[in-house]
mmCIF file with all atom_site columns, C-alpha atoms in Angstrom:
data_model
loop_
_atom_site.group_PDB
_atom_site.id
_atom_site.type_symbol
_atom_site.label_atom_id
_atom_site.label_alt_id
_atom_site.label_comp_id
_atom_site.label_asym_id
_atom_site.label_entity_id
_atom_site.label_seq_id
_atom_site.pdbx_PDB_ins_code
_atom_site.Cartn_x
_atom_site.Cartn_y
_atom_site.Cartn_z
_atom_site.occupancy
_atom_site.B_iso_or_equiv
_atom_site.pdbx_formal_charge
_atom_site.auth_seq_id
_atom_site.auth_comp_id
_atom_site.auth_asym_id
_atom_site.auth_atom_id
_atom_site.pdbx_PDB_model_num
ATOM 1   C CA . UNK A 1 1   ? 6.183   -3.453  -42.235 1.00 55.00 ? 1   UNK A CA 1
ATOM 2   C CA . UNK A 1 2   ? 9.550   -3.615  -43.274 1.00 58.00 ? 2   UNK A CA 1
ATOM 3   C CA . UNK A 1 3   ? 10.931  -7.485  -43.624 1.00 63.00 ? 3   UNK A CA 1
ATOM 4   C CA . UNK A 1 4   ? 14.149  -8.727  -41.440 1.00 63.00 ? 4   UNK A CA 1
ATOM 5   C CA . UNK A 1 5   ? 17.074  -6.964  -42.351 1.00 60.00 ? 5   UNK A CA 1
ATOM 6   C CA . UNK A 1 6   ? 14.917  -3.392  -42.776 1.00 62.00 ? 6   UNK A CA 1
ATOM 7   C CA . UNK A 1 7   ? 15.137  -0.336  -41.216 1.00 59.00 ? 7   UNK A CA 1
ATOM 8   C CA . UNK A 1 8   ? 12.290  1.122   -39.494 1.00 59.00 ? 8   UNK A CA 1
ATOM 9   C CA . UNK A 1 9   ? 11.729  4.918   -39.831 1.00 58.00 ? 9   UNK A CA 1
ATOM 10  C CA . UNK A 1 10  ? 12.692  6.677   -36.455 1.00 55.00 ? 10  UNK A CA 1
ATOM 11  C CA . UNK A 1 11  ? 10.402  8.502   -34.641 1.00 53.00 ? 11  UNK A CA 1
ATOM 12  C CA . UNK A 1 12  ? 10.737  10.999  -33.098 1.00 51.00 ? 12  UNK A CA 1
ATOM 13  C CA . UNK A 1 13  ? 10.412  10.748  -28.801 1.00 49.00 ? 13  UNK A CA 1
ATOM 14  C CA . UNK A 1 14  ? 9.546   14.451  -28.755 1.00 54.00 ? 14  UNK A CA 1
ATOM 15  C CA . UNK A 1 15  ? 6.159   13.899  -30.507 1.00 56.00 ? 15  UNK A CA 1
ATOM 16  C CA . UNK A 1 16  ? 5.298   11.700  -27.645 1.00 52.00 ? 16  UNK A CA 1
ATOM 17  C CA . UNK A 1 17  ? 7.511   12.038  -24.834 1.00 51.00 ? 17  UNK A CA 1
ATOM 18  C CA . UNK A 1 18  ? 4.901   9.317   -23.175 1.00 50.00 ? 18  UNK A CA 1
ATOM 19  C CA . UNK A 1 19  ? 5.940   7.049   -25.368 1.00 54.00 ? 19  UNK A CA 1
ATOM 20  C CA . UNK A 1 20  ? 9.846   6.168   -23.982 1.00 55.00 ? 20  UNK A CA 1
ATOM 21  C CA . UNK A 1 21  ? 7.928   4.848   -20.792 1.00 57.00 ? 21  UNK A CA 1
ATOM 22  C CA . UNK A 1 22  ? 7.249   1.149   -20.633 1.00 63.00 ? 22  UNK A CA 1
ATOM 23  C CA . UNK A 1 23  ? 3.676   1.742   -18.239 1.00 70.00 ? 23  UNK A CA 1
ATOM 24  C CA . UNK A 1 24  ? 1.662   -1.594  -17.960 1.00 83.00 ? 24  UNK A CA 1
ATOM 25  C CA . UNK A 1 25  ? -0.364  -2.062  -15.438 1.00 84.00 ? 25  UNK A CA 1
ATOM 26  C CA . UNK A 1 26  ? 2.435   -4.467  -13.769 1.00 84.00 ? 26  UNK A CA 1
ATOM 27  C CA . UNK A 1 27  ? 4.382   -1.352  -13.569 1.00 88.00 ? 27  UNK A CA 1
ATOM 28  C CA . UNK A 1 28  ? 1.725   1.151   -12.514 1.00 89.00 ? 28  UNK A CA 1
ATOM 29  C CA . UNK A 1 29  ? 0.775   -2.134  -9.885  1.00 89.00 ? 29  UNK A CA 1
ATOM 30  C CA . UNK A 1 30  ? 4.359   -1.670  -8.218  1.00 89.00 ? 30  UNK A CA 1
ATOM 31  C CA . UNK A 1 31  ? 4.800   2.245   -8.460  1.00 91.00 ? 31  UNK A CA 1
ATOM 32  C CA . UNK A 1 32  ? 1.753   2.580   -6.543  1.00 92.00 ? 32  UNK A CA 1
ATOM 33  C CA . UNK A 1 33  ? 2.943   0.299   -4.300  1.00 92.00 ? 33  UNK A CA 1
ATOM 34  C CA . UNK A 1 34  ? 5.726   2.596   -3.570  1.00 93.00 ? 34  UNK A CA 1
ATOM 35  C CA . UNK A 1 35  ? 4.011   5.516   -3.221  1.00 94.00 ? 35  UNK A CA 1
ATOM 36  C CA . UNK A 1 36  ? 1.390   3.693   -0.557  1.00 93.00 ? 36  UNK A CA 1
ATOM 37  C CA . UNK A 1 37  ? 4.573   2.712   1.382   1.00 92.00 ? 37  UNK A CA 1
ATOM 38  C CA . UNK A 1 38  ? 5.793   6.026   1.407   1.00 94.00 ? 38  UNK A CA 1
ATOM 39  C CA . UNK A 1 39  ? 2.525   7.549   2.126   1.00 93.00 ? 39  UNK A CA 1
ATOM 40  C CA . UNK A 1 40  ? 1.929   5.358   4.998   1.00 90.00 ? 40  UNK A CA 1
ATOM 41  C CA . UNK A 1 41  ? 5.188   5.995   7.203   1.00 91.00 ? 41  UNK A CA 1
ATOM 42  C CA . UNK A 1 42  ? 4.662   9.501   6.211   1.00 92.00 ? 42  UNK A CA 1
ATOM 43  C CA . UNK A 1 43  ? 1.122   9.214   8.117   1.00 89.00 ? 43  UNK A CA 1
ATOM 44  C CA . UNK A 1 44  ? 3.208   7.177   11.265  1.00 87.00 ? 44  UNK A CA 1
ATOM 45  C CA . UNK A 1 45  ? 6.711   10.183  10.955  1.00 91.00 ? 45  UNK A CA 1
ATOM 46  C CA . UNK A 1 46  ? 3.788   13.024  11.203  1.00 89.00 ? 46  UNK A CA 1
ATOM 47  C CA . UNK A 1 47  ? 1.987   11.624  13.657  1.00 83.00 ? 47  UNK A CA 1
ATOM 48  C CA . UNK A 1 48  ? 4.679   10.304  16.209  1.00 85.00 ? 48  UNK A CA 1
ATOM 49  C CA . UNK A 1 49  ? 6.294   14.147  15.674  1.00 90.00 ? 49  UNK A CA 1
ATOM 50  C CA . UNK A 1 50  ? 3.348   15.382  16.669  1.00 85.00 ? 50  UNK A CA 1
ATOM 51  C CA . UNK A 1 51  ? 2.780   18.070  12.872  1.00 85.00 ? 51  UNK A CA 1
ATOM 52  C CA . UNK A 1 52  ? 0.107   19.392  11.987  1.00 86.00 ? 52  UNK A CA 1
ATOM 53  C CA . UNK A 1 53  ? -3.065  16.492  11.467  1.00 85.00 ? 53  UNK A CA 1
ATOM 54  C CA . UNK A 1 54  ? -3.589  17.775  7.743   1.00 91.00 ? 54  UNK A CA 1
ATOM 55  C CA . UNK A 1 55  ? -0.344  16.576  6.847   1.00 91.00 ? 55  UNK A CA 1
ATOM 56  C CA . UNK A 1 56  ? -0.861  12.499  8.320   1.00 87.00 ? 56  UNK A CA 1
ATOM 57  C CA . UNK A 1 57  ? -4.254  12.692  6.719   1.00 89.00 ? 57  UNK A CA 1
ATOM 58  C CA . UNK A 1 58  ? -3.210  13.940  3.220   1.00 92.00 ? 58  UNK A CA 1
ATOM 59  C CA . UNK A 1 59  ? -0.124  11.166  3.798   1.00 92.00 ? 59  UNK A CA 1
ATOM 60  C CA . UNK A 1 60  ? -2.564  8.206   4.734   1.00 88.00 ? 60  UNK A CA 1
ATOM 61  C CA . UNK A 1 61  ? -5.463  9.399   1.449   1.00 91.00 ? 61  UNK A CA 1
ATOM 62  C CA . UNK A 1 62  ? -2.494  9.498   -0.560  1.00 93.00 ? 62  UNK A CA 1
ATOM 63  C CA . UNK A 1 63  ? -1.941  5.379   0.628   1.00 91.00 ? 63  UNK A CA 1
ATOM 64  C CA . UNK A 1 64  ? -5.843  4.940   0.055   1.00 89.00 ? 64  UNK A CA 1
ATOM 65  C CA . UNK A 1 65  ? -5.529  6.202   -3.324  1.00 93.00 ? 65  UNK A CA 1
ATOM 66  C CA . UNK A 1 66  ? -2.629  4.120   -4.029  1.00 93.00 ? 66  UNK A CA 1
ATOM 67  C CA . UNK A 1 67  ? -4.484  0.726   -3.115  1.00 90.00 ? 67  UNK A CA 1
ATOM 68  C CA . UNK A 1 68  ? -7.074  2.139   -4.499  1.00 91.00 ? 68  UNK A CA 1
ATOM 69  C CA . UNK A 1 69  ? -4.832  2.062   -8.193  1.00 91.00 ? 69  UNK A CA 1
ATOM 70  C CA . UNK A 1 70  ? -3.480  -0.877  -7.115  1.00 89.00 ? 70  UNK A CA 1
ATOM 71  C CA . UNK A 1 71  ? -7.016  -2.705  -6.880  1.00 89.00 ? 71  UNK A CA 1
ATOM 72  C CA . UNK A 1 72  ? -7.492  -1.870  -10.441 1.00 90.00 ? 72  UNK A CA 1
ATOM 73  C CA . UNK A 1 73  ? -4.217  -2.798  -11.374 1.00 86.00 ? 73  UNK A CA 1
ATOM 74  C CA . UNK A 1 74  ? -4.145  -5.656  -10.070 1.00 85.00 ? 74  UNK A CA 1
ATOM 75  C CA . UNK A 1 75  ? -5.290  -8.407  -12.746 1.00 81.00 ? 75  UNK A CA 1
ATOM 76  C CA . UNK A 1 76  ? -2.116  -7.456  -14.670 1.00 79.00 ? 76  UNK A CA 1
ATOM 77  C CA . UNK A 1 77  ? -0.337  -11.199 -14.155 1.00 85.00 ? 77  UNK A CA 1
ATOM 78  C CA . UNK A 1 78  ? 0.144   -13.582 -11.711 1.00 87.00 ? 78  UNK A CA 1
ATOM 79  C CA . UNK A 1 79  ? 2.492   -12.261 -9.888  1.00 86.00 ? 79  UNK A CA 1
ATOM 80  C CA . UNK A 1 80  ? 0.788   -9.020  -9.102  1.00 87.00 ? 80  UNK A CA 1
ATOM 81  C CA . UNK A 1 81  ? -2.537  -10.924 -8.557  1.00 90.00 ? 81  UNK A CA 1
ATOM 82  C CA . UNK A 1 82  ? -0.412  -12.651 -5.865  1.00 90.00 ? 82  UNK A CA 1
ATOM 83  C CA . UNK A 1 83  ? 1.358   -9.689  -4.522  1.00 90.00 ? 83  UNK A CA 1
ATOM 84  C CA . UNK A 1 84  ? -2.497  -8.039  -4.131  1.00 91.00 ? 84  UNK A CA 1
ATOM 85  C CA . UNK A 1 85  ? -3.816  -11.183 -2.606  1.00 92.00 ? 85  UNK A CA 1
ATOM 86  C CA . UNK A 1 86  ? -1.060  -11.389 0.170   1.00 92.00 ? 86  UNK A CA 1
ATOM 87  C CA . UNK A 1 87  ? -1.639  -7.757  0.823   1.00 92.00 ? 87  UNK A CA 1
ATOM 88  C CA . UNK A 1 88  ? -5.599  -7.941  1.722   1.00 93.00 ? 88  UNK A CA 1
ATOM 89  C CA . UNK A 1 89  ? -4.829  -10.763 3.539   1.00 95.00 ? 89  UNK A CA 1
ATOM 90  C CA . UNK A 1 90  ? -2.396  -9.909  5.805   1.00 95.00 ? 90  UNK A CA 1
ATOM 91  C CA . UNK A 1 91  ? -4.560  -6.394  5.940   1.00 94.00 ? 91  UNK A CA 1
ATOM 92  C CA . UNK A 1 92  ? -8.067  -8.838  7.011   1.00 94.00 ? 92  UNK A CA 1
ATOM 93  C CA . UNK A 1 93  ? -5.858  -10.308 9.063   1.00 94.00 ? 93  UNK A CA 1
ATOM 94  C CA . UNK A 1 94  ? -4.757  -7.146  11.091  1.00 93.00 ? 94  UNK A CA 1
ATOM 95  C CA . UNK A 1 95  ? -7.761  -5.434  11.482  1.00 90.00 ? 95  UNK A CA 1
ATOM 96  C CA . UNK A 1 96  ? -9.970  -8.591  12.491  1.00 90.00 ? 96  UNK A CA 1
ATOM 97  C CA . UNK A 1 97  ? -6.690  -8.877  15.624  1.00 89.00 ? 97  UNK A CA 1
ATOM 98  C CA . UNK A 1 98  ? -7.242  -5.168  16.569  1.00 89.00 ? 98  UNK A CA 1
ATOM 99  C CA . UNK A 1 99  ? -10.854 -4.797  16.728  1.00 85.00 ? 99  UNK A CA 1
ATOM 100 C CA . UNK A 1 100 ? -11.275 -8.220  18.817  1.00 84.00 ? 100 UNK A CA 1
ATOM 101 C CA . UNK A 1 101 ? -7.623  -7.511  20.707  1.00 86.00 ? 101 UNK A CA 1
ATOM 102 C CA . UNK A 1 102 ? -7.392  -4.031  21.171  1.00 84.00 ? 102 UNK A CA 1
ATOM 103 C CA . UNK A 1 103 ? -10.511 -3.240  23.132  1.00 81.00 ? 103 UNK A CA 1
ATOM 104 C CA . UNK A 1 104 ? -9.529  -6.301  25.411  1.00 84.00 ? 104 UNK A CA 1
ATOM 105 C CA . UNK A 1 105 ? -5.477  -5.123  25.999  1.00 83.00 ? 105 UNK A CA 1
ATOM 106 C CA . UNK A 1 106 ? -6.757  -1.767  26.480  1.00 83.00 ? 106 UNK A CA 1
ATOM 107 C CA . UNK A 1 107 ? -9.070  -2.958  29.361  1.00 83.00 ? 107 UNK A CA 1
ATOM 108 C CA . UNK A 1 108 ? -6.562  -5.530  30.901  1.00 83.00 ? 108 UNK A CA 1
ATOM 109 C CA . UNK A 1 109 ? -4.100  -2.370  31.171  1.00 80.00 ? 109 UNK A CA 1
ATOM 110 C CA . UNK A 1 110 ? -7.269  -0.035  32.462  1.00 80.00 ? 110 UNK A CA 1
ATOM 111 C CA . UNK A 1 111 ? -7.271  -2.797  35.349  1.00 82.00 ? 111 UNK A CA 1
ATOM 112 C CA . UNK A 1 112 ? -3.776  -2.674  36.233  1.00 84.00 ? 112 UNK A CA 1
ATOM 113 C CA . UNK A 1 113 ? -3.925  0.253   36.616  1.00 82.00 ? 113 UNK A CA 1
ATOM 114 C CA . UNK A 1 114 ? -7.135  1.358   38.308  1.00 79.00 ? 114 UNK A CA 1
ATOM 115 C CA . UNK A 1 115 ? -7.469  4.044   35.336  1.00 76.00 ? 115 UNK A CA 1
ATOM 116 C CA . UNK A 1 116 ? -11.377 3.884   33.298  1.00 74.00 ? 116 UNK A CA 1
ATOM 117 C CA . UNK A 1 117 ? -10.899 7.317   31.978  1.00 71.00 ? 117 UNK A CA 1
ATOM 118 C CA . UNK A 1 118 ? -12.370 5.872   28.528  1.00 71.00 ? 118 UNK A CA 1
ATOM 119 C CA . UNK A 1 119 ? -10.701 5.068   25.323  1.00 71.00 ? 119 UNK A CA 1
ATOM 120 C CA . UNK A 1 120 ? -6.832  5.592   25.617  1.00 69.00 ? 120 UNK A CA 1
ATOM 121 C CA . UNK A 1 121 ? -6.418  4.142   21.806  1.00 72.00 ? 121 UNK A CA 1
ATOM 122 C CA . UNK A 1 122 ? -8.278  5.917   19.103  1.00 73.00 ? 122 UNK A CA 1
ATOM 123 C CA . UNK A 1 123 ? -9.416  3.972   16.770  1.00 72.00 ? 123 UNK A CA 1
ATOM 124 C CA . UNK A 1 124 ? -8.403  5.087   14.110  1.00 73.00 ? 124 UNK A CA 1
ATOM 125 C CA . UNK A 1 125 ? -5.528  3.308   15.143  1.00 77.00 ? 125 UNK A CA 1
ATOM 126 C CA . UNK A 1 126 ? -6.892  -0.050  13.403  1.00 81.00 ? 126 UNK A CA 1
ATOM 127 C CA . UNK A 1 127 ? -7.534  1.183   10.162  1.00 82.00 ? 127 UNK A CA 1
ATOM 128 C CA . UNK A 1 128 ? -3.965  3.049   9.665   1.00 83.00 ? 128 UNK A CA 1
ATOM 129 C CA . UNK A 1 129 ? -2.869  -0.443  11.303  1.00 87.00 ? 129 UNK A CA 1
ATOM 130 C CA . UNK A 1 130 ? -5.227  -1.866  8.665   1.00 89.00 ? 130 UNK A CA 1
ATOM 131 C CA . UNK A 1 131 ? -3.668  -0.546  5.606   1.00 89.00 ? 131 UNK A CA 1
ATOM 132 C CA . UNK A 1 132 ? -0.236  -0.630  6.867   1.00 90.00 ? 132 UNK A CA 1
ATOM 133 C CA . UNK A 1 133 ? -0.947  -4.143  7.385   1.00 93.00 ? 133 UNK A CA 1
ATOM 134 C CA . UNK A 1 134 ? -1.316  -4.443  4.007   1.00 92.00 ? 134 UNK A CA 1
ATOM 135 C CA . UNK A 1 135 ? 1.734   -1.993  2.567   1.00 92.00 ? 135 UNK A CA 1
ATOM 136 C CA . UNK A 1 136 ? 3.872   -5.165  4.776   1.00 93.00 ? 136 UNK A CA 1
ATOM 137 C CA . UNK A 1 137 ? 2.295   -7.952  3.550   1.00 93.00 ? 137 UNK A CA 1
ATOM 138 C CA . UNK A 1 138 ? 2.383   -6.189  -0.230  1.00 92.00 ? 138 UNK A CA 1
ATOM 139 C CA . UNK A 1 139 ? 6.436   -5.765  0.221   1.00 92.00 ? 139 UNK A CA 1
ATOM 140 C CA . UNK A 1 140 ? 7.076   -8.955  2.375   1.00 92.00 ? 140 UNK A CA 1
ATOM 141 C CA . UNK A 1 141 ? 5.729   -11.144 -0.396  1.00 92.00 ? 141 UNK A CA 1
ATOM 142 C CA . UNK A 1 142 ? 7.703   -8.417  -3.170  1.00 89.00 ? 142 UNK A CA 1
ATOM 143 C CA . UNK A 1 143 ? 10.723  -9.636  -0.897  1.00 89.00 ? 143 UNK A CA 1
ATOM 144 C CA . UNK A 1 144 ? 10.267  -13.557 -0.342  1.00 87.00 ? 144 UNK A CA 1
ATOM 145 C CA . UNK A 1 145 ? 9.665   -13.761 -4.639  1.00 80.00 ? 145 UNK A CA 1
ATOM 146 C CA . UNK A 1 146 ? 7.620   -16.558 -4.299  1.00 68.00 ? 146 UNK A CA 1
ATOM 147 C CA . UNK A 1 147 ? 4.499   -16.637 -5.849  1.00 60.00 ? 147 UNK A CA 1
#
């Protein structure tokens, strides 16, 4: 161990190029949140443009895998824990509202239009909406900057 004023021996970054990347759990959490948001936006774009369903499923799976990585790294510090808590709270609230409110709105719409041909809104919307709300909660908390 060099003392004060002595130079440390130079280690080459070529031997292990990943040593130069500061990837701790907080950085992994932040990167996964961006990847998950991109996956959710990709799923929405694929569904909106009526692309092949495999692309929308792949984008949604990417968002869910990113959420799993965020779950693993959420305890890195208080900030990532607060981001996770905000996202999980918003996702839970959105699931409760959509599970209770979506059938009511659909029934009300069918009653006003006198069309009763079955469900107009697929049930998968609830899950995609909850995951999207999770990422919205994380990014709103991040943009506000409070803990």
